[in-house]
Amino acid sequence: MSETYDVVVIGAGPAGYPAAIRAGQNKLKVACVDEWQNSDGTYAFGGTCLNAGCIPSKALLESSELYQRAKEEFSVHGIKLGDIKLDLAAMQKRRASIVKTMTVGIAALFKANGVVGIQGHGRLLPGNKVLVTGADGVEKTLEAKHVILASGSTPIRLDAMPHDGKFIVDSWNALEFDGVPARLGVIGAGVIGLELGIVWRRLGSEVTVLEAVPELLPMADQAIAKEAQRHFKKQGLEIKLGAKVVRAAAVGTAVEVIYTDAQGEHKLDVDKLVVAVGRRPYTQNLLADGTGVLLDQHGFIQVDEHCRTPAANVWAVGDVVRGPMLAHKGKEEGVMVADLIAGRYGEVNYKTIPSVIYTQPEIAWVGQTEEQVKASGRAYKTGFFPFAASGRARAMEAAQGLAKIVSAVDDDEILGVHVIGPMAGELIGEAVLAMEYSASTEDIQRTIHAHPTLSEAIHEAALAVDRKSIDAINR
Ligand code: FAD
Ligand code: NAD
């Protein structure tokens, strides 16, 4: 049996489902095929992000933060609580129910936008055909004018620390623990390691994060990274830098981890070990011979700046192609491709993709770090504003961290904005918009920010670039 479409999308994660929806909005006949199966065996749209990534991790970050604040902070506000107890089962039930609501929501969005959602495996055949093996095992071939590959990524697994899903686990397993491990080891102080480490630390685990690289968050501005390191230490998150894990094995009901650092080889015993050493593009059984789609040496599907593969009318978006593995990057690529297919304008500005790490304090940035600007040789100026000087942050009992802006000396262009502090991920939106519109630092200086809000930190950091800060001492 064969069906014909204008567009077939393989993958319904945050890159694939927006592509399908925008194609539907562009009045194209579109189908979106996805094989995601949850641990209870049910199929769900939404990919890694909704089922095992962004959404469940943020649900647990929120719950664990409230738990910790109830225990340690409420009394400062004059709120006396009795004995505070953790009900992990209820917390996990809430996490699962948020995931369910969001993934069911995608099926509803598909319906509203005329997208045919198909649960099953998709394989690209030569001639822009897609062989679908449905959840029921029935095969059918879809013929498409355009195919968009959005098959995402999967955790990197290392033979020297074999994944068993119980003791040596990946991030998905670590989001679904049904008990708080007394001793939790995490390999990798990347975004996943830090976010998950913080969740379980707040819920009571003794957490040790082992990171091979000698500095924390090398991709972030180092003023922000140093501030983060100080706060993580205060929270009891033990991060060992320059500690490369060479092997790990489950022994009885614990895990023995062997790592090396400048002092030599060490052993760490933990109850569970989360391996968070990065993700790799996922293309298993995706491409039949002769499609013309090429992979690079790291396994990413090769595309140009508009996400075109070398095969005519075959496109690829999201984690399976170059660039940061972020949901919002994939979404913009998916929407761009669906618009280009419809003959409309489409472009992604890769220079203004924001990064957010949902730790406490939250970390967010857009554009270049001070280190990158310095290396470029362009003359620059910097402005800082500490949240300690923010009335709103004080009222929130969250007066930690700082906002920093790096601007060009010659034309006042904003080159990078870096925030560590309360709601940094929300605050960075203003900076992204400013940079997208090529705003100068003076533009932000002259923009009225409501008082008292956290957004004043961005305003004050912009003023501080020219030593005009009002609410903090210019340095
Ligand atoms: P995916 O979300 O991986 O979706 C791909 C989909 O394609 C999957 O459903 C898969 O089953 C399906 N598929 C693959 N091959 C086939 C096939 N042949 N046939 C049918 N279906 C197929 N990013 C952020 O921006 N913010 C965050 O806060 C954030 N938090 C994260 C937390 C964790 C713990 C993890 C693991 C990741 C997080 N990410 C976050 C990263 C984010 O999840 C990814 O960047 C994003 O999901 C990539 O989207 P995608 O659509 O390219 O791929
Ligand atoms: P990552 O690349 O961010 O970090 C992996 C870390 O593991 C690196 O710092 C690396 O040096 C370290 N490492 C590798 N091998 C090691 C070893 N043997 N011993 C010790 N350390 C080792 O990868 P991740 O944290 O797994 O995240 C994967 C992707 O998911 C990222 O690209 C990220 O963009 C995305 N993500 C984003 C968010 C967010 O946007 N908030 C949240 C989670 C995940």
Coordinates of C-alpha atoms and ligand atoms in Angstrom, one line a residue:
M1 CA 0.0 0.0 0.0
S2 CA 1.3 3.5 -0.8
E3 CA 0.3 6.9 0.3
T4 CA 1.4 10.3 -1.2
Y5 CA 2.3 13.4 0.7
D6 CA 4.0 16.8 0.0
V7 CA 6.1 16.3 3.1
V8 CA 7.0 13.3 5.3
V9 CA 8.9 14.1 8.5
I10 CA 10.7 11.2 10.3
G11 CA 10.9 12.1 14.0
A12 CA 8.4 14.0 16.2
G13 CA 10.8 15.6 18.7
P14 CA 11.2 19.4 19.0
A15 CA 12.8 19.6 15.5
G16 CA 10.4 17.2 13.7
Y17 CA 7.0 18.1 15.2
P18 CA 7.3 21.9 14.6
A19 CA 8.4 21.1 11.0
A20 CA 5.3 19.0 10.5
I21 CA 3.0 21.6 12.1
R22 CA 4.4 24.5 10.0
A23 CA 4.1 22.4 6.9
G24 CA 0.5 21.8 7.8
Q25 CA 0.0 25.6 8.4
N26 CA 1.5 26.1 4.9
K27 CA -1.3 24.0 3.5
L28 CA 1.0 21.1 2.6
K29 CA -0.1 17.5 2.9
V30 CA 2.1 16.2 5.7
A31 CA 2.7 13.1 7.7
C32 CA 5.0 12.7 10.7
V33 CA 6.4 9.3 11.7
D34 CA 7.8 8.6 15.1
E35 CA 8.8 5.4 16.9
W36 CA 9.4 6.7 20.5
Q37 CA 8.3 4.1 23.1
N38 CA 8.2 4.9 26.8
S39 CA 9.3 2.5 29.5
D40 CA 5.7 1.3 30.0
G41 CA 5.6 0.3 26.3
T42 CA 3.3 3.2 25.1
Y43 CA 4.1 5.2 22.0
A44 CA 4.4 9.0 22.4
F45 CA 5.2 12.0 20.2
G46 CA 7.6 14.6 21.5
G47 CA 11.0 12.8 21.2
T48 CA 13.7 13.1 23.8
C49 CA 12.8 16.6 24.9
L50 CA 9.2 15.9 26.0
N51 CA 9.6 12.3 27.1
A52 CA 13.1 12.0 28.6
G53 CA 14.8 15.4 28.5
C54 CA 13.8 19.0 28.8
I55 CA 10.4 18.6 30.3
P56 CA 10.8 15.8 32.9
S57 CA 14.1 17.2 34.0
K58 CA 12.6 20.7 34.5
A59 CA 9.6 19.1 36.4
L60 CA 12.1 17.5 38.8
L61 CA 14.3 20.6 39.1
E62 CA 11.2 22.6 40.1
S63 CA 9.9 20.0 42.6
S64 CA 13.3 19.5 44.2
E65 CA 13.9 23.2 44.4
L66 CA 10.6 23.7 46.3
Y67 CA 11.5 20.8 48.6
Q68 CA 14.9 22.3 49.4
R69 CA 13.4 25.8 49.8
A70 CA 10.7 24.5 52.1
K71 CA 13.4 22.9 54.3
E72 CA 16.0 25.7 54.2
E73 CA 14.5 29.0 53.2
F74 CA 10.9 29.2 54.3
S75 CA 11.8 29.9 57.9
V76 CA 13.8 33.0 56.7
H77 CA 10.5 34.3 55.3
G78 CA 8.9 33.7 58.7
I79 CA 7.0 30.6 57.5
K80 CA 7.3 27.8 60.0
L81 CA 6.5 24.3 58.7
G82 CA 6.4 21.1 60.6
D83 CA 8.4 18.0 59.7
I84 CA 9.0 18.2 56.0
K85 CA 8.9 14.8 54.3
L86 CA 9.8 13.8 50.7
D87 CA 7.1 11.8 48.9
L88 CA 9.2 10.8 45.9
A89 CA 6.4 8.6 44.4
A90 CA 4.1 11.7 44.3
M91 CA 6.9 13.8 42.8
Q92 CA 7.5 11.2 40.1
K93 CA 3.8 10.9 39.4
R94 CA 3.6 14.6 38.8
R95 CA 6.6 14.4 36.5
A96 CA 5.0 11.6 34.5
S97 CA 1.7 13.4 34.3
I98 CA 3.3 16.6 32.9
V99 CA 5.1 14.5 30.3
K100 CA 1.8 12.7 29.4
T101 CA -0.1 16.0 29.1
M102 CA 2.6 17.6 26.8
T103 CA 3.0 14.5 24.6
V104 CA -0.8 14.0 24.2
G105 CA -0.9 17.8 23.4
I106 CA 1.3 17.1 20.3
A107 CA -1.2 14.6 18.9
A108 CA -3.9 17.3 19.4
L109 CA -1.7 20.0 17.6
F110 CA -1.1 17.5 14.8
K111 CA -4.9 17.1 14.4
A112 CA -5.5 20.9 14.5
N113 CA -2.9 21.5 11.8
G114 CA -3.9 18.7 9.5
V115 CA -0.8 16.6 10.2
V116 CA -1.1 12.8 9.9
G117 CA 0.8 11.4 12.9
I118 CA 2.0 7.9 12.4
Q119 CA 3.5 5.8 15.2
G120 CA 6.2 3.5 13.9
H121 CA 9.6 3.3 12.4
G122 CA 10.5 5.3 9.2
R123 CA 13.3 4.4 6.8
L124 CA 14.2 6.6 3.9
L125 CA 14.4 4.7 0.5
P126 CA 15.9 6.1 -2.7
G127 CA 13.5 8.3 -4.6
N128 CA 12.0 10.1 -1.5
K129 CA 10.0 7.2 -0.4
V130 CA 9.6 6.3 3.3
L131 CA 9.1 2.7 4.4
V132 CA 7.0 2.8 7.6
T133 CA 6.8 -0.2 9.9
G134 CA 3.9 0.7 12.1
A135 CA 3.5 0.0 15.8
D136 CA 1.3 -2.9 14.8
G137 CA 4.1 -4.4 12.6
V138 CA 2.3 -3.5 9.3
E139 CA 4.5 -2.0 6.6
K140 CA 3.5 0.7 4.2
T141 CA 5.3 3.0 1.8
L142 CA 4.8 6.8 1.9
E143 CA 5.7 8.7 -1.3
A144 CA 6.8 12.3 -0.6
K145 CA 7.9 15.4 -2.6
H146 CA 10.0 16.3 0.4
V147 CA 11.4 14.3 3.3
I148 CA 12.6 15.9 6.6
L149 CA 14.9 13.8 8.7
A150 CA 14.6 14.7 12.4
S151 CA 15.7 11.5 14.1
G152 CA 17.5 13.2 17.0
S153 CA 20.2 11.9 19.3
T154 CA 20.9 9.2 21.9
P155 CA 23.2 9.1 24.9
I156 CA 26.8 8.1 24.3
R157 CA 27.5 4.8 25.9
L158 CA 31.1 3.7 26.8
D159 CA 32.1 0.0 26.9
A160 CA 34.3 0.7 29.9
M161 CA 31.2 1.5 32.0
P162 CA 28.5 -0.8 30.6
H163 CA 25.0 0.5 30.9
D164 CA 22.6 -1.8 32.8
G165 CA 19.8 0.6 33.4
K166 CA 19.8 -0.2 37.2
F167 CA 23.2 0.7 38.6
I168 CA 25.0 2.2 35.7
V169 CA 22.4 4.4 34.1
D170 CA 21.7 7.1 31.5
S171 CA 19.9 10.4 32.0
W172 CA 16.5 8.9 31.2
N173 CA 16.9 6.2 33.9
A174 CA 18.1 8.9 36.3
L175 CA 14.9 10.9 35.8
E176 CA 12.8 7.9 36.8
F177 CA 14.6 6.7 39.9
D178 CA 12.0 5.4 42.4
G179 CA 14.3 5.9 45.4
V180 CA 16.9 8.5 46.4
P181 CA 20.3 6.9 46.0
A182 CA 22.4 7.5 49.1
R183 CA 25.6 7.9 47.0
L184 CA 25.2 9.1 43.4
G185 CA 28.1 9.3 41.0
V186 CA 27.8 11.3 37.8
I187 CA 30.3 11.1 35.0
G188 CA 30.5 14.4 33.1
A189 CA 29.9 18.0 34.5
G190 CA 28.1 19.0 31.3
V191 CA 24.6 20.3 31.3
I192 CA 23.0 17.0 32.0
G193 CA 25.4 16.1 34.8
L194 CA 24.9 19.4 36.5
E195 CA 21.1 19.5 36.2
L196 CA 20.6 15.9 37.4
G197 CA 23.3 16.2 40.0
I198 CA 21.5 19.1 41.5
V199 CA 18.1 17.4 41.5
W200 CA 19.3 14.4 43.4
R201 CA 21.6 16.5 45.7
R202 CA 18.5 18.5 46.8
L203 CA 16.5 15.3 47.4
G204 CA 19.2 14.0 49.7
S205 CA 21.9 12.1 47.7
E206 CA 25.6 12.6 48.3
V207 CA 26.6 13.5 44.8
T208 CA 30.0 13.3 43.3
V209 CA 30.5 14.6 39.7
L210 CA 33.6 13.5 37.9
E211 CA 34.7 15.7 35.0
A212 CA 37.6 14.9 32.7
V213 CA 38.3 18.5 31.7
P214 CA 40.2 20.6 34.3
E215 CA 37.8 23.6 34.2
L216 CA 34.1 23.8 34.8
L217 CA 31.8 24.8 31.9
P218 CA 34.6 25.7 29.4
M219 CA 32.0 26.8 26.9
A220 CA 30.6 29.5 29.2
D221 CA 32.1 32.9 30.1
Q222 CA 34.6 32.2 32.8
A223 CA 33.3 34.9 35.2
I224 CA 30.0 33.0 35.1
A225 CA 31.7 29.6 35.4
K226 CA 33.7 30.6 38.4
E227 CA 30.6 32.0 40.1
A228 CA 28.7 28.8 39.4
Q229 CA 31.5 26.7 40.8
R230 CA 31.3 28.6 44.1
H231 CA 27.6 28.1 44.4
F232 CA 27.6 24.4 43.5
K233 CA 30.2 23.8 46.2
K234 CA 28.1 25.7 48.7
Q235 CA 25.2 23.4 47.8
G236 CA 27.3 20.4 48.6
L237 CA 27.7 19.2 45.0
E238 CA 31.1 17.7 44.9
I239 CA 32.6 18.3 41.5
K240 CA 36.0 16.8 40.8
L241 CA 37.6 18.5 37.8
G242 CA 40.4 16.9 35.8
A243 CA 39.0 13.5 36.9
K244 CA 38.7 11.2 33.9
V245 CA 36.7 8.0 34.5
V246 CA 38.5 5.1 33.0
R247 CA 36.1 2.3 33.9
A248 CA 33.2 1.4 36.2
A249 CA 31.4 -1.8 37.1
A250 CA 28.5 -2.9 39.1
V251 CA 29.6 -5.0 42.1
G252 CA 26.8 -6.4 44.1
T253 CA 24.4 -3.6 44.8
A254 CA 26.9 -0.8 44.3
V255 CA 29.2 0.6 41.5
E256 CA 32.9 0.8 41.6
V257 CA 34.2 3.8 39.6
I258 CA 37.9 4.1 38.7
Y259 CA 39.1 7.5 37.7
T260 CA 42.5 9.2 37.2
D261 CA 43.6 12.7 37.9
A262 CA 46.9 14.6 38.4
Q263 CA 47.5 12.6 41.6
G264 CA 47.0 9.2 39.9
E265 CA 44.3 6.5 40.0
H266 CA 41.4 6.6 42.5
K267 CA 38.4 4.4 43.3
L268 CA 34.9 5.8 44.1
D269 CA 32.1 3.6 45.4
V270 CA 28.5 4.8 44.7
D271 CA 25.1 3.3 44.7
K272 CA 24.2 4.5 41.2
L273 CA 26.3 6.0 38.5
V274 CA 24.8 8.3 35.8
V275 CA 26.9 8.4 32.6
A276 CA 26.3 11.8 31.1
V277 CA 29.3 12.1 28.7
G278 CA 27.4 13.6 25.8
R279 CA 25.0 12.5 23.1
R280 CA 25.5 11.3 19.5
P281 CA 23.3 11.6 16.4
Y282 CA 20.8 8.8 16.0
T283 CA 20.5 7.3 12.5
Q284 CA 20.1 3.6 13.2
N285 CA 18.2 1.9 10.3
L286 CA 17.2 5.3 9.0
L287 CA 18.8 5.4 5.6
A288 CA 18.6 2.6 2.9
D289 CA 21.4 2.4 0.4
G290 CA 21.4 4.8 -2.5
T291 CA 19.4 7.7 -0.9
G292 CA 22.3 10.1 -1.4
V293 CA 22.2 11.3 2.2
L294 CA 25.7 11.5 3.7
L295 CA 27.0 11.3 7.3
D296 CA 30.1 13.2 8.5
Q297 CA 32.9 11.5 10.5
H298 CA 31.0 12.0 13.8
G299 CA 27.8 10.4 12.4
F300 CA 25.8 13.7 11.9
I301 CA 23.7 14.0 8.7
Q302 CA 25.5 16.5 6.4
V303 CA 23.5 19.6 5.6
D304 CA 24.1 23.1 4.3
E305 CA 23.1 26.3 6.3
H306 CA 19.5 25.8 5.2
C307 CA 19.5 22.1 6.3
R308 CA 19.5 20.7 2.8
T309 CA 21.2 17.3 2.4
P310 CA 23.0 16.5 -0.9
A311 CA 19.9 14.4 -1.9
A312 CA 17.3 16.4 -3.8
N313 CA 14.4 17.4 -1.5
V314 CA 15.7 15.6 1.5
W315 CA 16.3 17.9 4.5
A316 CA 17.6 17.2 8.0
V317 CA 17.1 19.2 11.3
G318 CA 17.7 19.1 15.0
D319 CA 20.2 17.0 17.0
V320 CA 21.0 14.8 14.0
V321 CA 22.8 17.7 12.3
R322 CA 25.7 20.0 13.3
G323 CA 25.3 22.7 15.9
P324 CA 24.2 22.7 19.5
M325 CA 22.0 19.9 20.7
L326 CA 19.2 22.2 21.9
A327 CA 15.4 21.9 21.5
H328 CA 14.9 25.5 20.4
K329 CA 17.7 25.2 17.8
G330 CA 15.9 22.2 16.3
K331 CA 12.6 23.9 16.4
E332 CA 13.8 26.9 14.4
E333 CA 15.5 24.6 11.8
G334 CA 12.3 22.6 11.5
V335 CA 10.2 25.7 10.9
M336 CA 12.7 27.2 8.5
V337 CA 12.7 24.0 6.4
A338 CA 8.9 23.8 6.3
D339 CA 8.8 27.5 5.1
L340 CA 11.5 27.0 2.5
I341 CA 9.6 23.9 1.1
A342 CA 6.5 26.1 0.8
G343 CA 8.5 28.7 -1.1
R344 CA 8.6 31.2 1.8
Y345 CA 11.5 32.9 3.5
G346 CA 13.4 30.9 6.1
E347 CA 16.6 31.5 8.0
V348 CA 18.2 30.5 11.3
N349 CA 20.6 33.0 13.0
Y350 CA 23.0 30.5 14.6
K351 CA 24.8 33.5 16.3
T352 CA 21.9 34.2 18.6
I353 CA 20.9 30.7 20.0
P354 CA 20.6 31.1 23.7
S355 CA 22.0 28.5 26.1
V356 CA 20.4 27.9 29.5
I357 CA 21.5 25.6 32.3
Y358 CA 18.7 25.1 34.8
T359 CA 20.8 24.9 38.0
Q360 CA 20.5 27.1 41.0
P361 CA 21.5 29.8 40.3
E362 CA 20.3 29.5 36.7
I363 CA 22.9 30.2 34.0
A364 CA 22.1 31.6 30.6
W365 CA 24.0 33.3 27.8
V366 CA 23.8 34.4 24.2
G367 CA 26.6 35.4 21.9
Q368 CA 30.3 35.4 22.6
T369 CA 32.1 35.0 25.9
E370 CA 34.7 37.6 27.0
E371 CA 37.4 35.0 26.3
Q372 CA 36.1 34.5 22.7
V373 CA 36.0 38.3 22.1
K374 CA 39.5 38.7 23.6
A375 CA 40.8 36.0 21.2
S376 CA 39.1 37.7 18.2
G377 CA 41.3 40.8 18.9
R378 CA 38.3 43.2 18.8
A379 CA 38.5 46.0 21.4
Y380 CA 35.7 45.4 23.9
K381 CA 34.2 46.8 27.2
T382 CA 32.3 44.9 29.9
G383 CA 29.6 45.8 32.4
F384 CA 28.6 43.8 35.5
F385 CA 25.6 43.9 37.8
P386 CA 25.4 41.8 40.9
F387 CA 22.0 40.4 41.9
A388 CA 23.0 41.4 45.5
A389 CA 22.1 44.9 44.4
S390 CA 18.7 43.9 43.0
G391 CA 15.7 44.7 45.2
R392 CA 13.6 42.1 43.5
A393 CA 16.2 39.4 43.9
R394 CA 16.5 40.3 47.6
A395 CA 12.8 40.1 48.0
M396 CA 12.9 36.6 46.4
E397 CA 15.7 35.5 48.7
A398 CA 17.7 34.9 45.5
A399 CA 20.3 37.7 45.5
Q400 CA 23.1 35.5 44.1
G401 CA 25.0 35.8 40.8
L402 CA 25.5 38.5 38.3
A403 CA 24.6 39.8 34.8
K404 CA 27.5 40.6 32.4
I405 CA 27.5 42.3 29.0
V406 CA 30.4 42.3 26.6
S407 CA 30.2 45.1 24.0
A408 CA 32.4 46.4 21.2
V409 CA 34.3 49.6 21.8
D410 CA 34.1 50.8 18.1
D411 CA 30.4 50.7 17.5
D412 CA 28.8 49.7 20.9
E413 CA 27.5 46.4 19.4
I414 CA 26.4 43.9 22.0
L415 CA 28.7 40.9 21.5
G416 CA 27.6 38.7 24.4
V417 CA 25.3 38.7 27.4
H418 CA 25.9 36.3 30.3
V419 CA 23.7 35.8 33.4
I420 CA 24.0 33.6 36.4
G421 CA 21.1 34.3 38.8
P422 CA 17.4 34.0 39.4
M423 CA 15.3 33.3 36.2
A424 CA 18.4 33.8 34.1
G425 CA 16.8 31.7 31.4
E426 CA 13.9 34.1 31.2
L427 CA 16.1 37.2 31.4
I428 CA 18.2 36.1 28.4
G429 CA 15.2 36.5 26.1
E430 CA 15.7 40.3 26.1
A431 CA 19.3 39.9 25.2
V432 CA 18.5 37.5 22.3
L433 CA 15.9 40.0 21.0
A434 CA 18.4 42.9 21.3
M435 CA 21.1 41.0 19.4
E436 CA 18.6 39.8 16.8
Y437 CA 17.7 43.4 16.1
S438 CA 21.4 44.5 16.2
A439 CA 20.8 46.7 19.2
S440 CA 23.6 48.7 20.7
T441 CA 24.4 48.7 24.4
E442 CA 23.0 52.2 24.5
D443 CA 19.7 50.9 23.1
I444 CA 19.3 48.8 26.3
Q445 CA 20.5 51.7 28.4
R446 CA 17.7 53.8 27.0
T447 CA 15.0 51.1 27.4
I448 CA 12.7 51.5 30.4
H449 CA 12.7 48.4 32.6
A450 CA 10.0 48.1 35.3
H451 CA 11.0 48.4 38.9
P452 CA 11.4 46.2 40.9
T453 CA 12.1 43.4 38.4
L454 CA 14.9 41.0 37.8
S455 CA 15.2 42.5 34.2
E456 CA 16.7 45.6 35.7
A457 CA 19.9 43.5 36.1
I458 CA 20.2 43.5 32.3
H459 CA 19.5 47.3 32.2
E460 CA 22.1 48.0 34.9
A461 CA 24.7 45.7 33.3
A462 CA 24.3 47.7 30.1
L463 CA 24.7 51.0 32.0
A464 CA 27.8 49.5 33.7
V465 CA 29.4 48.9 30.3
D466 CA 29.9 52.7 30.2
R467 CA 30.4 53.0 34.0
K468 CA 26.9 54.6 34.3
S469 CA 25.4 52.1 36.7
I470 CA 23.0 53.7 39.2
D471 CA 22.2 50.8 41.6
A472 CA 25.6 49.3 42.0
I473 CA 29.1 50.7 42.3
N474 CA 30.8 50.9 38.9
R475 CA 34.0 48.8 38.8
Ligands
FAD1 P1 14.7 14.1 19.6 O1 14.0 14.9 20.6 O2 15.7 13.1 20.0 O3 13.6 13.4 18.7 C1 13.8 12.5 17.7 C2 12.6 11.6 17.5 O4 12.7 10.8 16.4 C3 12.4 10.6 18.7 O5 11.1 10.5 19.1 C4 12.8 9.2 18.0 O6 12.1 8.1 18.6 C5 12.4 9.5 16.6 N1 13.0 8.6 15.6 C6 14.4 8.4 15.4 N2 14.6 7.6 14.4 C7 13.4 7.3 13.9 C8 13.0 6.5 12.8 N3 13.8 6.0 12.0 N4 11.6 6.4 12.6 C9 10.7 7.0 13.4 N5 11.1 7.8 14.4 C10 12.4 7.9 14.7 N6 17.4 21.0 25.3 C11 17.0 22.2 25.6 O7 17.0 23.1 24.6 N7 16.6 22.6 26.8 C12 16.7 21.7 27.8 O8 16.3 22.1 29.0 C13 17.1 20.4 27.6 N8 17.1 19.5 28.6 C14 17.5 18.2 28.3 C15 17.6 17.3 29.4 C16 18.0 16.0 29.1 C17 18.0 15.0 30.3 C18 18.3 15.6 27.8 C19 18.7 14.2 27.5 C20 18.3 16.5 26.8 C21 17.9 17.8 27.0 N9 17.9 18.8 26.0 C22 17.5 20.1 26.3 C23 18.3 18.5 24.6 C24 17.0 18.2 23.8 O9 16.2 17.2 24.4 C25 17.4 17.9 22.4 O10 18.2 18.9 21.8 C26 16.1 17.8 21.5 O11 15.2 16.8 22.0 C27 16.5 17.4 20.0 O12 15.3 17.4 19.3 P2 15.2 16.5 18.0 O13 13.8 16.6 17.5 O14 16.3 16.8 17.1 O15 15.5 15.0 18.5
NAD2 P1 28.0 17.5 27.5 O1 28.8 17.4 26.2 O2 27.4 18.8 27.8 O3 29.0 17.1 28.7 C1 29.6 15.9 28.8 C2 30.8 16.0 29.8 O4 31.3 14.8 30.0 C3 31.9 16.9 29.2 O5 32.2 18.0 30.0 C4 33.1 15.9 29.1 O6 34.4 16.5 29.3 C5 32.7 14.9 30.2 N1 33.3 13.5 30.0 C6 33.3 12.8 28.9 N2 34.0 11.6 29.1 C7 34.3 11.6 30.4 C8 35.0 10.7 31.3 N3 35.4 9.5 30.8 N4 35.3 11.0 32.6 C9 34.9 12.2 33.0 N5 34.2 13.1 32.3 C10 34.0 12.8 31.0 O7 26.9 16.4 27.4 P2 25.7 16.0 28.3 O8 25.7 16.8 29.6 O9 25.6 14.6 28.3 O10 24.5 16.7 27.4 C11 24.2 16.3 26.1 C12 23.5 17.3 25.3 O11 22.2 17.5 25.8 C13 24.2 18.6 25.3 O12 24.7 18.9 24.0 C14 23.3 19.6 25.8 O13 23.2 20.7 24.9 C15 21.9 18.9 25.8 N6 21.2 19.3 27.0 C16 20.8 20.6 27.1 C17 20.2 21.0 28.3 C18 19.8 22.5 28.4 O14 19.7 23.1 27.4 N7 19.5 23.0 29.6 C19 20.0 20.2 29.3 C20 20.5 18.9 29.2 C21 21.0 18.5 28.0

